[in-house]
């Protein structure tokens, strides 16, 4: 199937965010086009778009390089995510919590509860958690009925680890990962309870705290032992 410019952009962005293309890797039009089985034109367009997104930098002569993302940039983007999602849950309460939103949120909680019945975690369970986590956060953003929040999050998520679609974990410390993700899941429960109780300010504060906890975990994992990233499928 012929890949259009949007497909090429999506493929390259995913490779960068997943770590398949690492920070500092160099990219050129011809080998990238050959790798993807496309002409140079959609690759050239994708490179320019990724440069605008802050994922690539253009080299002085020819080609591009996957940009080095600083810890401060990641921290800033996660903080922005917390603010935006906090606004989303507050607006859910302000506009009135719809019954059509409560059910999918409860389904996410129930599915998550099932993952933590046994106090053991492996990569398969972590992948399942990433999917549940993505669905939960998507429900909240859509439930706000504010397209501006969704659009702002989409831009913000172009930075690695700013998105709820990815999770960094230590494959050698599954017990610790169980505790960390169990705590995050309990935060989900607390957020839903605040929404049902009509506590918009509390839900907003919990959402910001939730994002901060994710950032703290990322910072710990980035400086201690091996780590691996799982992304939502």
mmCIF file with all atom_site columns, C-alpha atoms in Angstrom:
data_model
loop_
_atom_site.group_PDB
_atom_site.id
_atom_site.type_symbol
_atom_site.label_atom_id
_atom_site.label_alt_id
_atom_site.label_comp_id
_atom_site.label_asym_id
_atom_site.label_entity_id
_atom_site.label_seq_id
_atom_site.pdbx_PDB_ins_code
_atom_site.Cartn_x
_atom_site.Cartn_y
_atom_site.Cartn_z
_atom_site.occupancy
_atom_site.B_iso_or_equiv
_atom_site.pdbx_formal_charge
_atom_site.auth_seq_id
_atom_site.auth_comp_id
_atom_site.auth_asym_id
_atom_site.auth_atom_id
_atom_site.pdbx_PDB_model_num
ATOM 1   C CA . UNK A 1 1   ? 0.000   0.000   0.000  1.00 0.00 ? 1   UNK A CA 1
ATOM 2   C CA . UNK A 1 2   ? 1.340   3.423   -0.962 1.00 0.00 ? 2   UNK A CA 1
ATOM 3   C CA . UNK A 1 3   ? 2.239   5.539   2.037  1.00 0.00 ? 3   UNK A CA 1
ATOM 4   C CA . UNK A 1 4   ? 1.172   9.187   1.918  1.00 0.00 ? 4   UNK A CA 1
ATOM 5   C CA . UNK A 1 5   ? 2.993   12.045  3.625  1.00 0.00 ? 5   UNK A CA 1
ATOM 6   C CA . UNK A 1 6   ? 0.851   11.711  6.758  1.00 0.00 ? 6   UNK A CA 1
ATOM 7   C CA . UNK A 1 7   ? 1.665   8.000   7.093  1.00 0.00 ? 7   UNK A CA 1
ATOM 8   C CA . UNK A 1 8   ? 5.389   8.672   6.673  1.00 0.00 ? 8   UNK A CA 1
ATOM 9   C CA . UNK A 1 9   ? 5.239   11.410  9.312  1.00 0.00 ? 9   UNK A CA 1
ATOM 10  C CA . UNK A 1 10  ? 3.390   9.110   11.720 1.00 0.00 ? 10  UNK A CA 1
ATOM 11  C CA . UNK A 1 11  ? 5.845   6.240   11.198 1.00 0.00 ? 11  UNK A CA 1
ATOM 12  C CA . UNK A 1 12  ? 8.915   8.404   11.774 1.00 0.00 ? 12  UNK A CA 1
ATOM 13  C CA . UNK A 1 13  ? 7.377   10.130  14.796 1.00 0.00 ? 13  UNK A CA 1
ATOM 14  C CA . UNK A 1 14  ? 6.529   6.755   16.355 1.00 0.00 ? 14  UNK A CA 1
ATOM 15  C CA . UNK A 1 15  ? 10.077  5.510   15.755 1.00 0.00 ? 15  UNK A CA 1
ATOM 16  C CA . UNK A 1 16  ? 11.482  8.538   17.572 1.00 0.00 ? 16  UNK A CA 1
ATOM 17  C CA . UNK A 1 17  ? 9.054   8.414   20.482 1.00 0.00 ? 17  UNK A CA 1
ATOM 18  C CA . UNK A 1 18  ? 9.486   4.654   20.925 1.00 0.00 ? 18  UNK A CA 1
ATOM 19  C CA . UNK A 1 19  ? 13.268  4.928   20.915 1.00 0.00 ? 19  UNK A CA 1
ATOM 20  C CA . UNK A 1 20  ? 13.708  2.929   17.711 1.00 0.00 ? 20  UNK A CA 1
ATOM 21  C CA . UNK A 1 21  ? 15.385  6.088   16.430 1.00 0.00 ? 21  UNK A CA 1
ATOM 22  C CA . UNK A 1 22  ? 17.575  7.300   19.270 1.00 0.00 ? 22  UNK A CA 1
ATOM 23  C CA . UNK A 1 23  ? 18.575  10.822  20.226 1.00 0.00 ? 23  UNK A CA 1
ATOM 24  C CA . UNK A 1 24  ? 21.585  11.799  18.155 1.00 0.00 ? 24  UNK A CA 1
ATOM 25  C CA . UNK A 1 25  ? 20.796  9.420   15.267 1.00 0.00 ? 25  UNK A CA 1
ATOM 26  C CA . UNK A 1 26  ? 21.269  10.994  11.837 1.00 0.00 ? 26  UNK A CA 1
ATOM 27  C CA . UNK A 1 27  ? 18.635  10.789  9.135  1.00 0.00 ? 27  UNK A CA 1
ATOM 28  C CA . UNK A 1 28  ? 18.945  11.460  5.417  1.00 0.00 ? 28  UNK A CA 1
ATOM 29  C CA . UNK A 1 29  ? 16.249  11.550  2.750  1.00 0.00 ? 29  UNK A CA 1
ATOM 30  C CA . UNK A 1 30  ? 17.439  8.793   0.426  1.00 0.00 ? 30  UNK A CA 1
ATOM 31  C CA . UNK A 1 31  ? 18.106  5.969   2.949  1.00 0.00 ? 31  UNK A CA 1
ATOM 32  C CA . UNK A 1 32  ? 14.950  6.872   4.890  1.00 0.00 ? 32  UNK A CA 1
ATOM 33  C CA . UNK A 1 33  ? 12.874  6.815   1.710  1.00 0.00 ? 33  UNK A CA 1
ATOM 34  C CA . UNK A 1 34  ? 14.356  3.433   0.774  1.00 0.00 ? 34  UNK A CA 1
ATOM 35  C CA . UNK A 1 35  ? 13.680  2.070   4.263  1.00 0.00 ? 35  UNK A CA 1
ATOM 36  C CA . UNK A 1 36  ? 10.011  3.100   4.080  1.00 0.00 ? 36  UNK A CA 1
ATOM 37  C CA . UNK A 1 37  ? 9.549   2.259   0.405  1.00 0.00 ? 37  UNK A CA 1
ATOM 38  C CA . UNK A 1 38  ? 8.486   5.761   -0.594 1.00 0.00 ? 38  UNK A CA 1
ATOM 39  C CA . UNK A 1 39  ? 9.761   8.641   -2.690 1.00 0.00 ? 39  UNK A CA 1
ATOM 40  C CA . UNK A 1 40  ? 11.896  11.397  -1.201 1.00 0.00 ? 40  UNK A CA 1
ATOM 41  C CA . UNK A 1 41  ? 9.094   13.984  -1.252 1.00 0.00 ? 41  UNK A CA 1
ATOM 42  C CA . UNK A 1 42  ? 6.980   12.647  1.670  1.00 0.00 ? 42  UNK A CA 1
ATOM 43  C CA . UNK A 1 43  ? 10.180  12.040  3.645  1.00 0.00 ? 43  UNK A CA 1
ATOM 44  C CA . UNK A 1 44  ? 11.309  15.633  3.072  1.00 0.00 ? 44  UNK A CA 1
ATOM 45  C CA . UNK A 1 45  ? 7.901   16.923  4.202  1.00 0.00 ? 45  UNK A CA 1
ATOM 46  C CA . UNK A 1 46  ? 7.974   14.661  7.271  1.00 0.00 ? 46  UNK A CA 1
ATOM 47  C CA . UNK A 1 47  ? 11.468  15.829  8.242  1.00 0.00 ? 47  UNK A CA 1
ATOM 48  C CA . UNK A 1 48  ? 10.356  19.468  8.137  1.00 0.00 ? 48  UNK A CA 1
ATOM 49  C CA . UNK A 1 49  ? 7.254   18.705  10.196 1.00 0.00 ? 49  UNK A CA 1
ATOM 50  C CA . UNK A 1 50  ? 9.279   16.804  12.799 1.00 0.00 ? 50  UNK A CA 1
ATOM 51  C CA . UNK A 1 51  ? 11.713  19.705  13.004 1.00 0.00 ? 51  UNK A CA 1
ATOM 52  C CA . UNK A 1 52  ? 8.783   22.025  13.756 1.00 0.00 ? 52  UNK A CA 1
ATOM 53  C CA . UNK A 1 53  ? 7.587   19.582  16.420 1.00 0.00 ? 53  UNK A CA 1
ATOM 54  C CA . UNK A 1 54  ? 10.994  19.740  18.063 1.00 0.00 ? 54  UNK A CA 1
ATOM 55  C CA . UNK A 1 55  ? 11.938  16.117  17.422 1.00 0.00 ? 55  UNK A CA 1
ATOM 56  C CA . UNK A 1 56  ? 14.559  16.725  14.704 1.00 0.00 ? 56  UNK A CA 1
ATOM 57  C CA . UNK A 1 57  ? 17.219  19.349  14.116 1.00 0.00 ? 57  UNK A CA 1
ATOM 58  C CA . UNK A 1 58  ? 18.567  20.171  10.669 1.00 0.00 ? 58  UNK A CA 1
ATOM 59  C CA . UNK A 1 59  ? 22.285  19.618  10.264 1.00 0.00 ? 59  UNK A CA 1
ATOM 60  C CA . UNK A 1 60  ? 24.487  22.397  8.788  1.00 0.00 ? 60  UNK A CA 1
ATOM 61  C CA . UNK A 1 61  ? 25.133  20.547  5.557  1.00 0.00 ? 61  UNK A CA 1
ATOM 62  C CA . UNK A 1 62  ? 22.521  17.910  4.704  1.00 0.00 ? 62  UNK A CA 1
ATOM 63  C CA . UNK A 1 63  ? 20.162  15.721  6.634  1.00 0.00 ? 63  UNK A CA 1
ATOM 64  C CA . UNK A 1 64  ? 18.666  15.810  10.095 1.00 0.00 ? 64  UNK A CA 1
ATOM 65  C CA . UNK A 1 65  ? 19.431  14.504  13.556 1.00 0.00 ? 65  UNK A CA 1
ATOM 66  C CA . UNK A 1 66  ? 17.094  13.229  16.266 1.00 0.00 ? 66  UNK A CA 1
ATOM 67  C CA . UNK A 1 67  ? 17.169  16.066  18.773 1.00 0.00 ? 67  UNK A CA 1
ATOM 68  C CA . UNK A 1 68  ? 18.527  15.655  22.280 1.00 0.00 ? 68  UNK A CA 1
ATOM 69  C CA . UNK A 1 69  ? 15.596  16.212  24.665 1.00 0.00 ? 69  UNK A CA 1
ATOM 70  C CA . UNK A 1 70  ? 16.604  17.644  28.036 1.00 0.00 ? 70  UNK A CA 1
ATOM 71  C CA . UNK A 1 71  ? 15.233  16.537  31.374 1.00 0.00 ? 71  UNK A CA 1
ATOM 72  C CA . UNK A 1 72  ? 13.840  20.029  31.913 1.00 0.00 ? 72  UNK A CA 1
ATOM 73  C CA . UNK A 1 73  ? 11.868  19.797  28.666 1.00 0.00 ? 73  UNK A CA 1
ATOM 74  C CA . UNK A 1 74  ? 10.369  16.458  29.676 1.00 0.00 ? 74  UNK A CA 1
ATOM 75  C CA . UNK A 1 75  ? 9.531   17.782  33.141 1.00 0.00 ? 75  UNK A CA 1
ATOM 76  C CA . UNK A 1 76  ? 7.911   20.857  31.644 1.00 0.00 ? 76  UNK A CA 1
ATOM 77  C CA . UNK A 1 77  ? 5.822   18.862  29.197 1.00 0.00 ? 77  UNK A CA 1
ATOM 78  C CA . UNK A 1 78  ? 4.582   16.467  31.899 1.00 0.00 ? 78  UNK A CA 1
ATOM 79  C CA . UNK A 1 79  ? 3.656   19.444  34.073 1.00 0.00 ? 79  UNK A CA 1
ATOM 80  C CA . UNK A 1 80  ? 1.723   20.934  31.152 1.00 0.00 ? 80  UNK A CA 1
ATOM 81  C CA . UNK A 1 81  ? -0.074  17.618  30.721 1.00 0.00 ? 81  UNK A CA 1
ATOM 82  C CA . UNK A 1 82  ? -1.109  17.690  34.372 1.00 0.00 ? 82  UNK A CA 1
ATOM 83  C CA . UNK A 1 83  ? -2.446  21.236  34.037 1.00 0.00 ? 83  UNK A CA 1
ATOM 84  C CA . UNK A 1 84  ? -4.402  20.419  30.863 1.00 0.00 ? 84  UNK A CA 1
ATOM 85  C CA . UNK A 1 85  ? -5.858  17.186  32.207 1.00 0.00 ? 85  UNK A CA 1
ATOM 86  C CA . UNK A 1 86  ? -6.599  18.924  35.494 1.00 0.00 ? 86  UNK A CA 1
ATOM 87  C CA . UNK A 1 87  ? -8.580  21.521  33.577 1.00 0.00 ? 87  UNK A CA 1
ATOM 88  C CA . UNK A 1 88  ? -10.375 18.712  31.737 1.00 0.00 ? 88  UNK A CA 1
ATOM 89  C CA . UNK A 1 89  ? -11.634 17.011  34.901 1.00 0.00 ? 89  UNK A CA 1
ATOM 90  C CA . UNK A 1 90  ? -12.645 20.318  36.480 1.00 0.00 ? 90  UNK A CA 1
ATOM 91  C CA . UNK A 1 91  ? -14.694 21.163  33.399 1.00 0.00 ? 91  UNK A CA 1
ATOM 92  C CA . UNK A 1 92  ? -16.351 17.746  33.518 1.00 0.00 ? 92  UNK A CA 1
ATOM 93  C CA . UNK A 1 93  ? -17.722 18.654  36.942 1.00 0.00 ? 93  UNK A CA 1
ATOM 94  C CA . UNK A 1 94  ? -18.618 22.206  35.919 1.00 0.00 ? 94  UNK A CA 1
ATOM 95  C CA . UNK A 1 95  ? -20.558 20.987  32.880 1.00 0.00 ? 95  UNK A CA 1
ATOM 96  C CA . UNK A 1 96  ? -22.120 18.072  34.740 1.00 0.00 ? 96  UNK A CA 1
ATOM 97  C CA . UNK A 1 97  ? -20.808 14.504  34.843 1.00 0.00 ? 97  UNK A CA 1
ATOM 98  C CA . UNK A 1 98  ? -22.641 12.566  32.123 1.00 0.00 ? 98  UNK A CA 1
ATOM 99  C CA . UNK A 1 99  ? -23.812 9.000   32.731 1.00 0.00 ? 99  UNK A CA 1
ATOM 100 C CA . UNK A 1 100 ? -22.245 8.091   29.381 1.00 0.00 ? 100 UNK A CA 1
ATOM 101 C CA . UNK A 1 101 ? -18.834 8.974   30.833 1.00 0.00 ? 101 UNK A CA 1
ATOM 102 C CA . UNK A 1 102 ? -19.187 7.222   34.184 1.00 0.00 ? 102 UNK A CA 1
ATOM 103 C CA . UNK A 1 103 ? -19.572 3.743   32.682 1.00 0.00 ? 103 UNK A CA 1
ATOM 104 C CA . UNK A 1 104 ? -16.376 3.676   30.544 1.00 0.00 ? 104 UNK A CA 1
ATOM 105 C CA . UNK A 1 105 ? -14.400 5.154   33.449 1.00 0.00 ? 105 UNK A CA 1
ATOM 106 C CA . UNK A 1 106 ? -15.672 2.428   35.761 1.00 0.00 ? 106 UNK A CA 1
ATOM 107 C CA . UNK A 1 107 ? -14.812 -0.184  33.130 1.00 0.00 ? 107 UNK A CA 1
ATOM 108 C CA . UNK A 1 108 ? -11.224 1.104   33.105 1.00 0.00 ? 108 UNK A CA 1
ATOM 109 C CA . UNK A 1 109 ? -11.104 0.873   36.897 1.00 0.00 ? 109 UNK A CA 1
ATOM 110 C CA . UNK A 1 110 ? -12.482 -2.672  36.898 1.00 0.00 ? 110 UNK A CA 1
ATOM 111 C CA . UNK A 1 111 ? -10.066 -3.814  34.190 1.00 0.00 ? 111 UNK A CA 1
ATOM 112 C CA . UNK A 1 112 ? -7.198  -2.246  36.116 1.00 0.00 ? 112 UNK A CA 1
ATOM 113 C CA . UNK A 1 113 ? -8.281  -3.861  39.385 1.00 0.00 ? 113 UNK A CA 1
ATOM 114 C CA . UNK A 1 114 ? -8.065  -7.277  37.708 1.00 0.00 ? 114 UNK A CA 1
ATOM 115 C CA . UNK A 1 115 ? -4.404  -6.680  36.825 1.00 0.00 ? 115 UNK A CA 1
ATOM 116 C CA . UNK A 1 116 ? -3.478  -6.137  40.471 1.00 0.00 ? 116 UNK A CA 1
ATOM 117 C CA . UNK A 1 117 ? -5.248  -9.151  42.010 1.00 0.00 ? 117 UNK A CA 1
ATOM 118 C CA . UNK A 1 118 ? -2.012  -11.142 41.977 1.00 0.00 ? 118 UNK A CA 1
ATOM 119 C CA . UNK A 1 119 ? 1.001   -9.293  43.329 1.00 0.00 ? 119 UNK A CA 1
ATOM 120 C CA . UNK A 1 120 ? 3.126   -10.137 40.326 1.00 0.00 ? 120 UNK A CA 1
ATOM 121 C CA . UNK A 1 121 ? 3.766   -8.051  37.251 1.00 0.00 ? 121 UNK A CA 1
ATOM 122 C CA . UNK A 1 122 ? 5.339   -8.926  33.923 1.00 0.00 ? 122 UNK A CA 1
ATOM 123 C CA . UNK A 1 123 ? 5.691   -7.173  30.579 1.00 0.00 ? 123 UNK A CA 1
ATOM 124 C CA . UNK A 1 124 ? 2.346   -8.514  29.346 1.00 0.00 ? 124 UNK A CA 1
ATOM 125 C CA . UNK A 1 125 ? 0.524   -7.011  32.328 1.00 0.00 ? 125 UNK A CA 1
ATOM 126 C CA . UNK A 1 126 ? 2.377   -3.732  31.934 1.00 0.00 ? 126 UNK A CA 1
ATOM 127 C CA . UNK A 1 127 ? 1.290   -3.577  28.284 1.00 0.00 ? 127 UNK A CA 1
ATOM 128 C CA . UNK A 1 128 ? -2.299  -4.170  29.407 1.00 0.00 ? 128 UNK A CA 1
ATOM 129 C CA . UNK A 1 129 ? -1.971  -1.411  31.992 1.00 0.00 ? 129 UNK A CA 1
ATOM 130 C CA . UNK A 1 130 ? -0.664  1.031   29.371 1.00 0.00 ? 130 UNK A CA 1
ATOM 131 C CA . UNK A 1 131 ? -3.759  0.370   27.235 1.00 0.00 ? 131 UNK A CA 1
ATOM 132 C CA . UNK A 1 132 ? -6.130  0.816   30.196 1.00 0.00 ? 132 UNK A CA 1
ATOM 133 C CA . UNK A 1 133 ? -4.309  3.972   31.257 1.00 0.00 ? 133 UNK A CA 1
ATOM 134 C CA . UNK A 1 134 ? -4.600  5.439   27.757 1.00 0.00 ? 134 UNK A CA 1
ATOM 135 C CA . UNK A 1 135 ? -8.333  4.679   27.617 1.00 0.00 ? 135 UNK A CA 1
ATOM 136 C CA . UNK A 1 136 ? -8.871  6.235   31.050 1.00 0.00 ? 136 UNK A CA 1
ATOM 137 C CA . UNK A 1 137 ? -7.107  9.476   30.179 1.00 0.00 ? 137 UNK A CA 1
ATOM 138 C CA . UNK A 1 138 ? -8.783  9.633   26.750 1.00 0.00 ? 138 UNK A CA 1
ATOM 139 C CA . UNK A 1 139 ? -12.195 9.326   28.421 1.00 0.00 ? 139 UNK A CA 1
ATOM 140 C CA . UNK A 1 140 ? -11.426 12.256  30.704 1.00 0.00 ? 140 UNK A CA 1
ATOM 141 C CA . UNK A 1 141 ? -10.218 14.510  27.897 1.00 0.00 ? 141 UNK A CA 1
ATOM 142 C CA . UNK A 1 142 ? -13.210 13.692  25.692 1.00 0.00 ? 142 UNK A CA 1
ATOM 143 C CA . UNK A 1 143 ? -15.527 14.073  28.669 1.00 0.00 ? 143 UNK A CA 1
ATOM 144 C CA . UNK A 1 144 ? -14.423 17.681  29.110 1.00 0.00 ? 144 UNK A CA 1
ATOM 145 C CA . UNK A 1 145 ? -16.058 18.489  25.756 1.00 0.00 ? 145 UNK A CA 1
ATOM 146 C CA . UNK A 1 146 ? -13.243 20.953  25.152 1.00 0.00 ? 146 UNK A CA 1
ATOM 147 C CA . UNK A 1 147 ? -11.470 20.385  21.844 1.00 0.00 ? 147 UNK A CA 1
ATOM 148 C CA . UNK A 1 148 ? -8.842  22.984  22.728 1.00 0.00 ? 148 UNK A CA 1
ATOM 149 C CA . UNK A 1 149 ? -7.593  20.731  25.540 1.00 0.00 ? 149 UNK A CA 1
ATOM 150 C CA . UNK A 1 150 ? -7.357  17.737  23.205 1.00 0.00 ? 150 UNK A CA 1
ATOM 151 C CA . UNK A 1 151 ? -5.484  19.776  20.585 1.00 0.00 ? 151 UNK A CA 1
ATOM 152 C CA . UNK A 1 152 ? -3.057  21.212  23.141 1.00 0.00 ? 152 UNK A CA 1
ATOM 153 C CA . UNK A 1 153 ? -2.344  17.739  24.531 1.00 0.00 ? 153 UNK A CA 1
ATOM 154 C CA . UNK A 1 154 ? -1.721  16.409  21.035 1.00 0.00 ? 154 UNK A CA 1
ATOM 155 C CA . UNK A 1 155 ? 0.966   19.037  20.479 1.00 0.00 ? 155 UNK A CA 1
ATOM 156 C CA . UNK A 1 156 ? 2.475   18.525  23.932 1.00 0.00 ? 156 UNK A CA 1
ATOM 157 C CA . UNK A 1 157 ? 2.689   14.753  23.465 1.00 0.00 ? 157 UNK A CA 1
ATOM 158 C CA . UNK A 1 158 ? 5.238   15.102  20.672 1.00 0.00 ? 158 UNK A CA 1
ATOM 159 C CA . UNK A 1 159 ? 7.957   15.167  23.321 1.00 0.00 ? 159 UNK A CA 1
ATOM 160 C CA . UNK A 1 160 ? 9.095   11.733  24.551 1.00 0.00 ? 160 UNK A CA 1
ATOM 161 C CA . UNK A 1 161 ? 7.443   10.619  27.809 1.00 0.00 ? 161 UNK A CA 1
ATOM 162 C CA . UNK A 1 162 ? 4.954   13.526  27.793 1.00 0.00 ? 162 UNK A CA 1
ATOM 163 C CA . UNK A 1 163 ? 2.221   11.194  26.588 1.00 0.00 ? 163 UNK A CA 1
ATOM 164 C CA . UNK A 1 164 ? 0.170   8.711   28.606 1.00 0.00 ? 164 UNK A CA 1
ATOM 165 C CA . UNK A 1 165 ? 0.634   6.379   25.630 1.00 0.00 ? 165 UNK A CA 1
ATOM 166 C CA . UNK A 1 166 ? 4.120   5.436   26.844 1.00 0.00 ? 166 UNK A CA 1
ATOM 167 C CA . UNK A 1 167 ? 5.425   3.991   30.078 1.00 0.00 ? 167 UNK A CA 1
ATOM 168 C CA . UNK A 1 168 ? 9.024   3.483   31.195 1.00 0.00 ? 168 UNK A CA 1
ATOM 169 C CA . UNK A 1 169 ? 9.676   0.579   33.545 1.00 0.00 ? 169 UNK A CA 1
ATOM 170 C CA . UNK A 1 170 ? 12.511  -1.479  34.983 1.00 0.00 ? 170 UNK A CA 1
ATOM 171 C CA . UNK A 1 171 ? 12.198  -5.108  33.775 1.00 0.00 ? 171 UNK A CA 1
ATOM 172 C CA . UNK A 1 172 ? 14.474  -6.271  36.601 1.00 0.00 ? 172 UNK A CA 1
ATOM 173 C CA . UNK A 1 173 ? 12.346  -4.812  39.400 1.00 0.00 ? 173 UNK A CA 1
ATOM 174 C CA . UNK A 1 174 ? 8.831   -6.067  38.745 1.00 0.00 ? 174 UNK A CA 1
ATOM 175 C CA . UNK A 1 175 ? 7.855   -5.905  42.434 1.00 0.00 ? 175 UNK A CA 1
ATOM 176 C CA . UNK A 1 176 ? 8.647   -2.209  42.542 1.00 0.00 ? 176 UNK A CA 1
ATOM 177 C CA . UNK A 1 177 ? 6.817   -1.673  39.248 1.00 0.00 ? 177 UNK A CA 1
ATOM 178 C CA . UNK A 1 178 ? 3.764   -3.396  40.720 1.00 0.00 ? 178 UNK A CA 1
ATOM 179 C CA . UNK A 1 179 ? 3.735   -0.976  43.662 1.00 0.00 ? 179 UNK A CA 1
ATOM 180 C CA . UNK A 1 180 ? 4.272   2.056   41.451 1.00 0.00 ? 180 UNK A CA 1
ATOM 181 C CA . UNK A 1 181 ? 1.502   1.210   38.999 1.00 0.00 ? 181 UNK A CA 1
ATOM 182 C CA . UNK A 1 182 ? -0.846  0.090   41.766 1.00 0.00 ? 182 UNK A CA 1
ATOM 183 C CA . UNK A 1 183 ? -0.456  3.540   43.329 1.00 0.00 ? 183 UNK A CA 1
ATOM 184 C CA . UNK A 1 184 ? -1.169  5.189   39.967 1.00 0.00 ? 184 UNK A CA 1
ATOM 185 C CA . UNK A 1 185 ? -4.280  3.038   39.568 1.00 0.00 ? 185 UNK A CA 1
ATOM 186 C CA . UNK A 1 186 ? -5.499  4.027   43.033 1.00 0.00 ? 186 UNK A CA 1
ATOM 187 C CA . UNK A 1 187 ? -5.128  7.630   41.919 1.00 0.00 ? 187 UNK A CA 1
ATOM 188 C CA . UNK A 1 188 ? -7.480  6.800   39.049 1.00 0.00 ? 188 UNK A CA 1
ATOM 189 C CA . UNK A 1 189 ? -10.022 5.566   41.597 1.00 0.00 ? 189 UNK A CA 1
ATOM 190 C CA . UNK A 1 190 ? -9.656  8.777   43.629 1.00 0.00 ? 190 UNK A CA 1
ATOM 191 C CA . UNK A 1 191 ? -10.141 10.944  40.527 1.00 0.00 ? 191 UNK A CA 1
ATOM 192 C CA . UNK A 1 192 ? -13.355 9.132   39.575 1.00 0.00 ? 192 UNK A CA 1
ATOM 193 C CA . UNK A 1 193 ? -14.638 9.386   43.153 1.00 0.00 ? 193 UNK A CA 1
ATOM 194 C CA . UNK A 1 194 ? -14.024 13.151  43.083 1.00 0.00 ? 194 UNK A CA 1
ATOM 195 C CA . UNK A 1 195 ? -15.881 13.458  39.777 1.00 0.00 ? 195 UNK A CA 1
ATOM 196 C CA . UNK A 1 196 ? -18.888 11.523  41.066 1.00 0.00 ? 196 UNK A CA 1
ATOM 197 C CA . UNK A 1 197 ? -18.907 13.656  44.237 1.00 0.00 ? 197 UNK A CA 1
ATOM 198 C CA . UNK A 1 198 ? -18.892 16.822  42.136 1.00 0.00 ? 198 UNK A CA 1
ATOM 199 C CA . UNK A 1 199 ? -15.548 17.936  43.572 1.00 0.00 ? 199 UNK A CA 1
ATOM 200 C CA . UNK A 1 200 ? -14.018 19.692  40.589 1.00 0.00 ? 200 UNK A CA 1
ATOM 201 C CA . UNK A 1 201 ? -11.163 21.376  42.459 1.00 0.00 ? 201 UNK A CA 1
ATOM 202 C CA . UNK A 1 202 ? -10.178 18.114  44.145 1.00 0.00 ? 202 UNK A CA 1
ATOM 203 C CA . UNK A 1 203 ? -10.279 16.212  40.840 1.00 0.00 ? 203 UNK A CA 1
ATOM 204 C CA . UNK A 1 204 ? -8.067  18.884  39.275 1.00 0.00 ? 204 UNK A CA 1
ATOM 205 C CA . UNK A 1 205 ? -5.544  18.701  42.133 1.00 0.00 ? 205 UNK A CA 1
ATOM 206 C CA . UNK A 1 206 ? -5.475  14.896  41.950 1.00 0.00 ? 206 UNK A CA 1
ATOM 207 C CA . UNK A 1 207 ? -4.863  15.027  38.203 1.00 0.00 ? 207 UNK A CA 1
ATOM 208 C CA . UNK A 1 208 ? -1.862  17.312  38.656 1.00 0.00 ? 208 UNK A CA 1
ATOM 209 C CA . UNK A 1 209 ? -0.546  15.074  41.430 1.00 0.00 ? 209 UNK A CA 1
ATOM 210 C CA . UNK A 1 210 ? -1.002  12.073  39.129 1.00 0.00 ? 210 UNK A CA 1
ATOM 211 C CA . UNK A 1 211 ? 1.166   13.684  36.448 1.00 0.00 ? 211 UNK A CA 1
ATOM 212 C CA . UNK A 1 212 ? 3.811   14.648  39.004 1.00 0.00 ? 212 UNK A CA 1
ATOM 213 C CA . UNK A 1 213 ? 3.970   11.061  40.276 1.00 0.00 ? 213 UNK A CA 1
ATOM 214 C CA . UNK A 1 214 ? 4.555   9.868   36.707 1.00 0.00 ? 214 UNK A CA 1
ATOM 215 C CA . UNK A 1 215 ? 7.375   12.379  36.304 1.00 0.00 ? 215 UNK A CA 1
ATOM 216 C CA . UNK A 1 216 ? 8.973   11.343  39.599 1.00 0.00 ? 216 UNK A CA 1
ATOM 217 C CA . UNK A 1 217 ? 8.917   7.705   38.478 1.00 0.00 ? 217 UNK A CA 1
ATOM 218 C CA . UNK A 1 218 ? 10.472  8.560   35.122 1.00 0.00 ? 218 UNK A CA 1
ATOM 219 C CA . UNK A 1 219 ? 13.271  10.546  36.775 1.00 0.00 ? 219 UNK A CA 1
ATOM 220 C CA . UNK A 1 220 ? 14.048  7.684   39.159 1.00 0.00 ? 220 UNK A CA 1
ATOM 221 C CA . UNK A 1 221 ? 14.082  5.107   36.374 1.00 0.00 ? 221 UNK A CA 1
ATOM 222 C CA . UNK A 1 222 ? 16.278  7.233   34.114 1.00 0.00 ? 222 UNK A CA 1
ATOM 223 C CA . UNK A 1 223 ? 19.050  7.253   36.728 1.00 0.00 ? 223 UNK A CA 1
ATOM 224 C CA . UNK A 1 224 ? 18.802  3.769   38.255 1.00 0.00 ? 224 UNK A CA 1
ATOM 225 C CA . UNK A 1 225 ? 19.401  0.543   36.382 1.00 0.00 ? 225 UNK A CA 1
ATOM 226 C CA . UNK A 1 226 ? 18.056  -0.684  33.044 1.00 0.00 ? 226 UNK A CA 1
ATOM 227 C CA . UNK A 1 227 ? 14.771  0.648   31.733 1.00 0.00 ? 227 UNK A CA 1
ATOM 228 C CA . UNK A 1 228 ? 12.418  -0.196  28.906 1.00 0.00 ? 228 UNK A CA 1
ATOM 229 C CA . UNK A 1 229 ? 9.580   1.729   27.269 1.00 0.00 ? 229 UNK A CA 1
ATOM 230 C CA . UNK A 1 230 ? 6.209   0.236   26.384 1.00 0.00 ? 230 UNK A CA 1
ATOM 231 C CA . UNK A 1 231 ? 3.853   2.213   24.168 1.00 0.00 ? 231 UNK A CA 1
ATOM 232 C CA . UNK A 1 232 ? 0.130   1.876   23.642 1.00 0.00 ? 232 UNK A CA 1
ATOM 233 C CA . UNK A 1 233 ? -0.790  -0.181  20.612 1.00 0.00 ? 233 UNK A CA 1
#
